[in-house]
Amino acid sequence: MASAPTATVSIGVQPEYTRLAFQFEAPTTVTPLLQGNRLDLRFSRAADIDIAELRSTPPPLVREVRRVSAAGAPVRLQLVLDGGVRQRQFVDGNRVVVDLLPPEGGVDTTVADNQAPAPAPGHAPVSGTAHVGLVEAANDTRISVTWPAPARAAAFRRGEAIWLVFDATGRIDLAGVARVGRRHQDVQVVQGEGVIGLRIPAPPDVLVSAFAQDNTWTFTLGSHAGVSTAAPLAREVNAEGQGRLTARFGREGTVRWIRDPEIGDRIAVALIGGPARGIDTRRATLEAAVLPAAHGAVVEPRADGVTVAFDDGVMTVSRGDGLIAAAAPAQSDLEAGLSSALMDDALGGAPLASRQNANLAQVREHIDLLLRRAAEEGVREGAPVEARMALARYLLENELAPEALGALRIVAINQGELVEIDPEYRLLRGAANVMMGRLSAAQADLSASALVNNPSAALWRGYAAAQRQDWSEARRELERGAGGLEEHPPGWRARFEMALAQAAIELNDYAAAEAAARAASAQAPDQTLRLQARLIEARLANARGDATRALTMLDELSHVRDEETAVRARVEAIRIRRASGVMRPIDAVEPLEALRFRWRGNSTELAIVGMLGEAYSELGRWREALATMRIAADRFPNDPAARHLRADMSTLFERLFLDGEADRLEPIQALGLFYEFSDLTPVGPNGDRIVRLLSGRLVHVDLLEQAAQLLQHQVDERLEGQSKAQVAADLAAIYLMDHKPDRALVALASSRQPNMPQLLLADRRILEARALLELGRLDGAAELVERDRSEDAQRVRAEAAWRARDWPRAAAELRTLIGMRDRAQPLDKSGRQAVLRAGVALTLAGDEAGVRALYRDFAGDMANTDEADAFEMVAAGIQADGAAIRDVARAVARTDLLDRFMQRQRARMTEEAAAAAEAQAQGGPAAPAPGAPMPAPPAPPAEAALPAPNARNTPQAGA
């Protein structure tokens, strides 16, 4: 069949219908077949039709589009529609129009729900092996899981991972899919009783959507979630105060329990069949929480005795007799349990230090009372806010910062002017934000003009600066706020003193650090804070040079029951031992890896990862070092320690590719490492030198295609002026070595610049002539160097005449080339080959006198060489056997007159890489290199980062 015509599809959306217009190059008809919610469009003509936009963003009424016809066959498309959608079509010349109309009375959800029927009630889990497929598009990742039979499923996010769970037993065959492309980390199989699934770590902005078809579930991970129907979620409370949470899915399902390998707790998962139907909002009580889910539901129990059941299409969460949302006791009973003094203190805003001895039950009772008093104030504009401010103060006193912010938000609704004019409001809000780690949000409040001279505000500003590791600012503000310490509870007084001690240590003021650490230890109301103060004292001992005492204290602290203090003490002990040389890098890896998984979160994890990356780099395990550091830096993008970690990564990358550490690796390993972490390449001269070094090393080992990839991006995207012309010349030389003369011409033509240096211009001219010779454009090559009198240009002219079989002209050009040599020096191999060629050309031209003259001139030079026998045969003249002459001609034709020029180009590109490798092998510094500023190229697409070299790129073939 002749090549198929092309066709396009355009989409139009109107309130009454969705129009798909297919434009062909010739008249075409269509035969539609609508069965249920599947529309099969069979066109009468074959075409190369582009439906990428239609597939990636289906229009209204369309769920999925795919092409089911083979290449060269008439086009056949299959559309999955919403339930009850109707269609009509007509033909207008070369255009075929298909209109999709909504069903009578709206979308038929019954039909839609039957698209992938749920398993029957009481259906046992599917048994067998599931096969996983992966397709990574530009903006999303699609994962398909196919079971032997239709299986119920659930898809949701919990913490830092996406969960895809199935009502099945058996195994999931990842078939080599150990990683989900470059966007997500390792896929983990999780199992429970009668349930199995995949857990995929993913950034918080990654959403998941689900789609079921027959035995296959397809999940899309991307920045946008697909359309799914939300199940109504409600809290039901009866007259006795017994409550429960219910989610009405309207189809059968089951509940399975599974353990989270990251957290260690058990969660309940409600699994249902397709189509997608999930929970769109989070609902929580004191005993359990229902999390949002793209499909199905997930329940986190927070107390013993929580039950989750699925019956008649409804998921029910309850506890015991249903006491999830018990009604509050009567106000009079609660008020009777509180003294009038406590009431006055709550509403009067007494100092925070005055209510530290209340137990948990009293705190809850007090909060309940304040909540009812605040509710009586209402939320109308101009309503009083005294009770709500008292509630915010009390919540903040008990470190319930999110709840305090909620109370303050209602205060701003009642009396918005307080946000700007009331110092207490801004202090409370700023302190709450600092407690939550929202330092940027707190800065605006704590720096307000009304709080500039407030000691308490200074304390909170200093504490926030310590969290940002701005030690000078932290010390200045904490010392300014010393007069306000007594206004805060002992716990926060201890924290402020510890922050001051840390700042003083970082600023090398050990006397002030010791005084603050002792004050923190004296103020600490509990063992946790006292242990943290003890940890600061150990750091102070090491800073003063007493490493033995510091290690003794740290080893003791590493065995305490407080997990955070124990981990931080262990990390500090490893740091001291590594700095003193007592612990080798190989000995530090195992304990640091254990600590990395023992503690997650905040700057402690970043410190662990930084030390682990340093140990890996000292051991030469570069990829593990960079990958480990990147994971932690990406998890905490705004943490000050993450900035230091990213700086360490950039320094390590420069050590690898700039200082020659990567020369210890195999070239293909170095290339893979560069591609994976190319975003760390510095901008400017150093970045240029890294790219040039790496490409030169690849050329040195005949990995020409990979070297060309690096330089091609520089020429296309990054460089201008003479730098672009020089790099393009190197790129053209690589293409010629790789037998790609057409691409060499493109590289040279796209990089022409005015006023180029003569040496560069001459090299580019010879490269272009060589490319023309390879393409058979012999006259063009000769014309290009017509006025060039250099030896390289003469070789081009001689090669062009030889390939044109113009033997008289070839003989003349070769005699001219031979005459350009230094007559005081004997003929080298290249010269002897030129003489042999000249003899063949003269013989084939029938110039017997010329042959004799050539023999007289060069018989001595050719004697006792590898070419002596061939030269004697050619010197026999036109009487020599014709077959023998042809054999000699074929032999010399395999030589390359321009080989010397190409070898010179290759040496120029590789000499820097070779010098760096030699210097690294001898333990010396890498050789310096010139270079214009060149930012690094982006990493290549996943799964194609290292294209396999062909036979011409291997060292054997290149030789």
CSV table of N, CA and C in Angstrom, one decimal, residues 35-124:
chain,number,residue,atom,x,y,z
A,35,GLN,N,-22.3,0.5,21.7
A,35,GLN,CA,-22.7,-0.6,22.5
A,35,GLN,C,-22.5,-0.2,24.0
A,36,GLY,N,-23.6,0.0,24.7
A,36,GLY,CA,-23.5,0.5,26.1
A,36,GLY,C,-22.8,1.9,26.1
A,37,ASN,N,-21.7,2.0,26.8
A,37,ASN,CA,-21.0,3.3,26.8
A,37,ASN,C,-19.7,3.2,26.0
A,38,ARG,N,-19.6,2.3,25.0
A,38,ARG,CA,-18.4,2.2,24.1
A,38,ARG,C,-18.9,2.5,22.7
A,39,LEU,N,-18.2,3.4,22.1
A,39,LEU,CA,-18.4,3.9,20.7
A,39,LEU,C,-17.3,3.5,19.8
A,40,ASP,N,-17.5,2.6,18.8
A,40,ASP,CA,-16.5,2.2,17.9
A,40,ASP,C,-16.7,2.9,16.6
A,41,LEU,N,-15.7,3.7,16.2
A,41,LEU,CA,-15.7,4.5,14.9
A,41,LEU,C,-14.8,3.8,13.9
A,42,ARG,N,-15.4,3.3,12.8
A,42,ARG,CA,-14.7,2.6,11.8
A,42,ARG,C,-14.7,3.5,10.5
A,43,PHE,N,-13.5,4.1,10.2
A,43,PHE,CA,-13.4,4.9,9.0
A,43,PHE,C,-13.0,4.1,7.8
A,44,SER,N,-13.3,4.6,6.6
A,44,SER,CA,-13.1,3.8,5.4
A,44,SER,C,-11.7,4.0,4.8
A,45,ARG,N,-10.9,4.8,5.4
A,45,ARG,CA,-9.6,5.2,4.8
A,45,ARG,C,-8.5,5.0,5.9
A,46,ALA,N,-7.4,4.5,5.4
A,46,ALA,CA,-6.2,4.5,6.3
A,46,ALA,C,-5.6,5.9,6.4
A,47,ALA,N,-5.0,6.2,7.6
A,47,ALA,CA,-4.4,7.5,7.8
A,47,ALA,C,-3.5,7.5,9.0
A,48,ASP,N,-2.6,8.4,9.0
A,48,ASP,CA,-1.7,8.6,10.1
A,48,ASP,C,-2.3,9.7,10.9
A,49,ILE,N,-3.2,9.3,11.9
A,49,ILE,CA,-4.0,10.3,12.6
A,49,ILE,C,-3.4,10.6,14.0
A,50,ASP,N,-3.3,11.8,14.4
A,50,ASP,CA,-2.8,12.2,15.7
A,50,ASP,C,-3.9,12.4,16.7
A,51,ILE,N,-4.0,11.5,17.6
A,51,ILE,CA,-5.1,11.7,18.7
A,51,ILE,C,-4.5,11.9,20.0
A,52,ALA,N,-3.2,12.4,20.1
A,52,ALA,CA,-2.5,12.6,21.4
A,52,ALA,C,-3.3,13.6,22.2
A,53,GLU,N,-3.8,14.7,21.7
A,53,GLU,CA,-4.5,15.7,22.5
A,53,GLU,C,-5.8,15.1,23.0
A,54,LEU,N,-6.5,14.4,22.1
A,54,LEU,CA,-7.8,13.8,22.5
A,54,LEU,C,-7.6,12.8,23.6
A,55,ARG,N,-6.5,12.0,23.6
A,55,ARG,CA,-6.2,11.0,24.6
A,55,ARG,C,-5.8,11.7,25.9
A,56,SER,N,-4.9,12.7,25.9
A,56,SER,CA,-4.4,13.3,27.1
A,56,SER,C,-5.4,14.1,27.8
A,57,THR,N,-6.3,14.8,27.1
A,57,THR,CA,-7.3,15.6,27.7
A,57,THR,C,-8.7,15.3,27.1
A,58,PRO,N,-9.3,14.2,27.5
A,58,PRO,CA,-10.6,13.9,26.9
A,58,PRO,C,-11.6,15.0,27.1
A,59,PRO,N,-12.4,15.3,26.1
A,59,PRO,CA,-13.5,16.4,26.3
A,59,PRO,C,-14.6,15.9,27.1
A,60,PRO,N,-15.6,16.8,27.5
A,60,PRO,CA,-16.8,16.3,28.2
A,60,PRO,C,-17.5,15.2,27.5
A,61,LEU,N,-18.0,14.3,28.2
A,61,LEU,CA,-18.8,13.1,27.8
A,61,LEU,C,-17.9,12.0,27.3
A,62,VAL,N,-16.5,12.2,27.3
A,62,VAL,CA,-15.6,11.2,26.8
A,62,VAL,C,-14.6,10.9,28.0
A,63,ARG,N,-14.5,9.6,28.3
A,63,ARG,CA,-13.6,9.1,29.3
A,63,ARG,C,-12.2,8.7,28.8
A,64,GLU,N,-12.2,8.0,27.7
A,64,GLU,CA,-11.0,7.4,27.2
A,64,GLU,C,-11.1,7.3,25.7
A,65,VAL,N,-10.0,7.4,25.0
A,65,VAL,CA,-9.9,7.3,23.5
A,65,VAL,C,-8.7,6.5,23.2
A,66,ARG,N,-8.8,5.5,22.3
A,66,ARG,CA,-7.6,4.7,21.9
A,66,ARG,C,-7.8,4.2,20.5
A,67,ARG,N,-6.7,4.1,19.8
A,67,ARG,CA,-6.7,3.6,18.4
A,67,ARG,C,-6.5,2.1,18.4
A,68,VAL,N,-7.4,1.3,17.8
A,68,VAL,CA,-7.3,-0.1,17.8
A,68,VAL,C,-7.0,-0.7,16.5
A,69,SER,N,-6.8,0.1,15.4
A,69,SER,CA,-6.4,-0.4,14.1
A,69,SER,C,-4.9,-0.5,14.0
A,70,ALA,N,-4.5,-1.4,13.1
A,70,ALA,CA,-3.0,-1.6,12.9
A,70,ALA,C,-2.5,-0.6,11.9
A,71,ALA,N,-1.2,-0.4,11.9
A,71,ALA,CA,-0.6,0.5,10.9
A,71,ALA,C,-0.9,0.1,9.5
A,72,GLY,N,-1.4,1.0,8.7
A,72,GLY,CA,-1.7,0.7,7.3
A,72,GLY,C,-3.1,0.3,7.1
A,73,ALA,N,-3.8,-0.1,8.1
A,73,ALA,CA,-5.2,-0.5,8.0
A,73,ALA,C,-6.1,0.7,8.2
A,74,PRO,N,-7.4,0.6,7.7
A,74,PRO,CA,-8.3,1.8,7.9
A,74,PRO,C,-8.4,2.1,9.4
A,75,VAL,N,-8.6,3.4,9.6
A,75,VAL,CA,-8.5,3.9,11.0
A,75,VAL,C,-9.8,3.4,11.7
A,76,ARG,N,-9.5,2.9,12.9
A,76,ARG,CA,-10.6,2.5,13.8
A,76,ARG,C,-10.3,3.0,15.2
A,77,LEU,N,-11.2,3.8,15.8
A,77,LEU,CA,-11.0,4.4,17.1
A,77,LEU,C,-12.1,3.8,18.0
A,78,GLN,N,-11.7,3.6,19.3
A,78,GLN,CA,-12.7,3.2,20.3
A,78,GLN,C,-12.8,4.2,21.4
A,79,LEU,N,-14.0,4.7,21.7
A,79,LEU,CA,-14.2,5.7,22.7
A,79,LEU,C,-15.0,5.1,23.8
A,80,VAL,N,-14.6,5.4,25.1
A,80,VAL,CA,-15.4,5.1,26.3
A,80,VAL,C,-16.1,6.3,26.7
A,81,LEU,N,-17.4,6.3,26.7
A,81,LEU,CA,-18.2,7.5,27.0
A,81,LEU,C,-18.9,7.4,28.4
A,82,ASP,N,-19.4,8.6,28.8
A,82,ASP,CA,-20.2,8.6,30.0
A,82,ASP,C,-21.5,7.7,29.7
A,83,GLY,N,-22.1,7.2,30.8
A,83,GLY,CA,-23.3,6.4,30.6
A,83,GLY,C,-24.4,7.2,29.9
A,84,GLY,N,-25.0,6.5,29.0
A,84,GLY,CA,-26.2,7.1,28.3
A,84,GLY,C,-25.9,8.1,27.2
A,85,VAL,N,-24.7,8.4,26.9
A,85,VAL,CA,-24.4,9.4,25.9
A,85,VAL,C,-24.8,8.9,24.5
A,86,ARG,N,-25.4,9.8,23.7
A,86,ARG,CA,-25.9,9.5,22.4
A,86,ARG,C,-24.9,10.1,21.3
A,87,GLN,N,-25.0,9.6,20.1
A,87,GLN,CA,-24.1,10.1,19.1
A,87,GLN,C,-24.9,10.3,17.8
A,88,ARG,N,-24.3,11.2,17.0
A,88,ARG,CA,-24.8,11.4,15.6
A,88,ARG,C,-23.5,11.8,14.8
A,89,GLN,N,-23.6,11.6,13.4
A,89,GLN,CA,-22.5,11.9,12.6
A,89,GLN,C,-22.9,12.3,11.2
A,90,PHE,N,-22.1,13.0,10.5
A,90,PHE,CA,-22.3,13.4,9.1
A,90,PHE,C,-21.0,13.6,8.4
A,91,VAL,N,-21.0,13.6,7.1
A,91,VAL,CA,-19.8,13.8,6.3
A,91,VAL,C,-19.9,15.1,5.5
A,92,ASP,N,-18.8,15.9,5.6
A,92,ASP,CA,-18.8,17.1,4.8
A,92,ASP,C,-17.5,17.2,4.0
A,93,GLY,N,-17.6,16.6,2.8
A,93,GLY,CA,-16.4,16.6,1.9
A,93,GLY,C,-15.3,15.6,2.5
A,94,ASN,N,-14.1,16.2,2.8
A,94,ASN,CA,-13.1,15.4,3.4
A,94,ASN,C,-13.2,15.4,4.9
A,95,ARG,N,-14.2,15.9,5.5
A,95,ARG,CA,-14.4,16.0,7.0
A,95,ARG,C,-15.5,15.1,7.4
A,96,VAL,N,-15.2,14.4,8.5
A,96,VAL,CA,-16.1,13.5,9.2
A,96,VAL,C,-16.4,14.0,10.5
A,97,VAL,N,-17.7,14.4,10.8
A,97,VAL,CA,-18.0,15.0,12.1
A,97,VAL,C,-18.8,14.0,12.9
A,98,VAL,N,-18.4,13.8,14.2
A,98,VAL,CA,-19.1,13.0,15.1
A,98,VAL,C,-19.5,13.9,16.3
A,99,ASP,N,-20.9,14.0,16.6
A,99,ASP,CA,-21.4,14.7,17.7
A,99,ASP,C,-21.8,13.8,18.8
A,100,LEU,N,-21.4,14.1,20.1
A,100,LEU,CA,-21.7,13.3,21.2
A,100,LEU,C,-22.7,14.1,22.1
A,101,LEU,N,-23.9,13.6,22.3
A,101,LEU,CA,-25.0,14.3,23.0
A,101,LEU,C,-25.2,13.7,24.4
A,102,PRO,N,-25.4,14.5,25.4
A,102,PRO,CA,-25.7,14.0,26.7
A,102,PRO,C,-27.0,13.2,26.7
A,103,PRO,N,-27.1,12.3,27.7
A,103,PRO,CA,-28.3,11.5,27.7
A,103,PRO,C,-29.5,12.3,28.1
A,104,GLU,N,-30.7,11.7,27.8
A,104,GLU,CA,-31.9,12.4,28.2
A,104,GLU,C,-32.0,12.5,29.7
A,105,GLY,N,-32.1,13.7,30.2
A,105,GLY,CA,-32.2,13.9,31.7
A,105,GLY,C,-30.9,13.9,32.4
A,106,GLY,N,-29.7,14.0,31.7
A,106,GLY,CA,-28.4,14.0,32.3
A,106,GLY,C,-27.7,12.7,32.2
A,107,VAL,N,-26.5,12.6,32.8
A,107,VAL,CA,-25.7,11.4,32.7
A,107,VAL,C,-26.4,10.3,33.5
A,108,ASP,N,-26.4,9.1,32.8
A,108,ASP,CA,-27.0,7.9,33.4
A,108,ASP,C,-26.0,7.3,34.3
A,109,THR,N,-26.0,7.5,35.6
A,109,THR,CA,-25.0,7.0,36.5
A,109,THR,C,-25.2,5.5,36.7
A,110,THR,N,-26.3,5.0,36.5
A,110,THR,CA,-26.5,3.5,36.6
A,110,THR,C,-25.7,2.8,35.5
A,111,VAL,N,-25.8,3.3,34.3
A,111,VAL,CA,-25.0,2.7,33.2
A,111,VAL,C,-23.6,2.9,33.4
A,112,ALA,N,-23.2,4.1,33.9
A,112,ALA,CA,-21.8,4.3,34.2
A,112,ALA,C,-21.2,3.4,35.2
A,113,ASP,N,-22.0,3.1,36.3
A,113,ASP,CA,-21.5,2.2,37.3
A,113,ASP,C,-21.4,0.8,36.8
A,114,ASN,N,-22.1,0.5,35.8
A,114,ASN,CA,-22.1,-0.9,35.3
A,114,ASN,C,-20.9,-1.1,34.3
A,115,GLN,N,-20.1,0.0,34.1
A,115,GLN,CA,-19.0,-0.1,33.1
A,115,GLN,C,-18.0,-1.1,33.6
A,116,ALA,N,-17.7,-1.2,34.8
A,116,ALA,CA,-16.8,-2.2,35.3
A,116,ALA,C,-17.4,-2.8,36.6
A,117,PRO,N,-18.3,-3.8,36.5
A,117,PRO,CA,-19.1,-4.2,37.7
A,117,PRO,C,-18.3,-4.6,38.9
A,118,ALA,N,-18.7,-4.3,40.0
A,118,ALA,CA,-18.1,-4.7,41.3
A,118,ALA,C,-18.3,-6.1,41.5
A,119,PRO,N,-17.4,-6.8,42.2
A,119,PRO,CA,-17.6,-8.2,42.6
A,119,PRO,C,-18.9,-8.4,43.3
A,120,ALA,N,-19.5,-9.5,43.2
A,120,ALA,CA,-20.8,-9.8,43.9
A,120,ALA,C,-20.6,-9.8,45.4
A,121,PRO,N,-21.7,-9.5,46.1
A,121,PRO,CA,-21.6,-9.6,47.6
A,121,PRO,C,-21.0,-10.9,48.1
A,122,GLY,N,-20.1,-10.9,49.0
A,122,GLY,CA,-19.5,-12.1,49.6
A,122,GLY,C,-18.5,-12.7,48.7
A,123,HIS,N,-18.1,-11.9,47.6
A,123,HIS,CA,-17.1,-12.4,46.7
A,123,HIS,C,-15.8,-12.5,47.4
A,124,ALA,N,-15.1,-13.7,47.2
A,124,ALA,CA,-13.8,-13.9,47.9
A,124,ALA,C,-12.7,-13.0,47.2
